[in-house]
Amino acid sequence: VDLFYFQVRDAGGRIIAGDEDIPLPEARAVAPPIGFRTGQMRGEAVRICSFRFLPKKSQPDREITIQIAETM
């Protein structure tokens, strides 16, 4: 049985909702808005999808990151 986890972070990296232990994506000067990677969470291998977006394009300081992780 696969397990699913989620996380929502604000532009400052603070967790708004979800699981605290999903690893953050690597910091890059220019990061794609959607990314996939593998990682470890709670002793299990996971596949993680990260999605960055702006609720309002006129306010870049309000960018949020949503992450979904699934055990493999």
Coordinates of C-alpha atoms in Angstrom, one line a residue:
V1 CA 0.0 0.0 0.0
D2 CA 1.4 3.4 -1.0
L3 CA 1.4 6.3 1.4
F4 CA 0.8 9.9 0.3
Y5 CA 2.0 13.1 2.0
F6 CA 1.6 16.7 1.2
Q7 CA 3.0 20.1 2.2
V8 CA 2.3 23.7 1.5
R9 CA 5.0 26.4 2.2
D10 CA 4.9 30.1 1.8
A11 CA 7.5 32.3 0.1
G12 CA 9.6 32.4 3.3
G13 CA 9.7 28.6 3.6
R14 CA 7.2 28.4 6.5
I15 CA 4.8 25.5 6.5
I16 CA 1.2 26.5 6.0
A17 CA -0.3 23.0 6.0
G18 CA 0.7 19.3 5.7
D19 CA 3.6 17.1 6.7
E20 CA 6.7 18.9 8.0
D21 CA 9.2 16.3 7.0
I22 CA 8.9 16.3 3.2
P23 CA 12.5 17.3 2.1
L24 CA 12.7 20.7 0.3
P25 CA 13.9 20.8 -3.3
E26 CA 17.4 22.0 -4.0
A27 CA 17.7 25.8 -4.1
R28 CA 18.4 27.1 -7.6
A29 CA 18.7 30.6 -9.0
V30 CA 16.1 29.7 -11.6
A31 CA 14.0 26.7 -10.6
P32 CA 11.3 25.2 -12.8
P33 CA 7.7 25.7 -11.6
I34 CA 7.1 22.0 -11.5
G35 CA 9.8 19.4 -10.5
F36 CA 10.0 15.7 -9.8
R37 CA 12.7 14.0 -7.7
T38 CA 13.2 11.0 -5.4
G39 CA 14.1 11.2 -1.7
Q40 CA 13.7 9.6 1.7
M41 CA 10.9 10.2 4.2
R42 CA 10.2 8.3 7.4
G43 CA 12.7 5.6 6.4
E44 CA 10.9 5.0 3.0
A45 CA 11.9 5.9 -0.5
V46 CA 9.5 8.5 -2.0
R47 CA 8.8 10.2 -5.3
I48 CA 8.2 13.9 -4.8
C49 CA 6.4 16.4 -7.0
S50 CA 7.0 20.1 -6.3
F51 CA 4.8 22.9 -7.7
R52 CA 5.5 26.6 -7.3
F53 CA 3.0 29.2 -8.1
L54 CA 1.8 32.8 -7.4
P55 CA -1.7 33.2 -6.2
K56 CA -1.5 36.7 -7.6
K57 CA 1.1 37.5 -10.2
S58 CA 1.4 41.1 -8.9
Q59 CA 2.7 39.9 -5.6
P60 CA 5.9 37.7 -6.0
D61 CA 6.4 37.6 -2.3
R62 CA 3.3 35.5 -2.0
E63 CA 4.6 32.5 -4.0
I64 CA 3.7 29.2 -2.5
T65 CA 5.2 25.7 -3.0
I66 CA 3.0 22.6 -2.9
Q67 CA 4.7 19.2 -2.5
I68 CA 3.2 15.8 -2.8
A69 CA 5.2 12.7 -1.9
E70 CA 4.3 9.0 -2.6
T71 CA 6.1 6.0 -1.3
M72 CA 7.6 3.8 -4.0

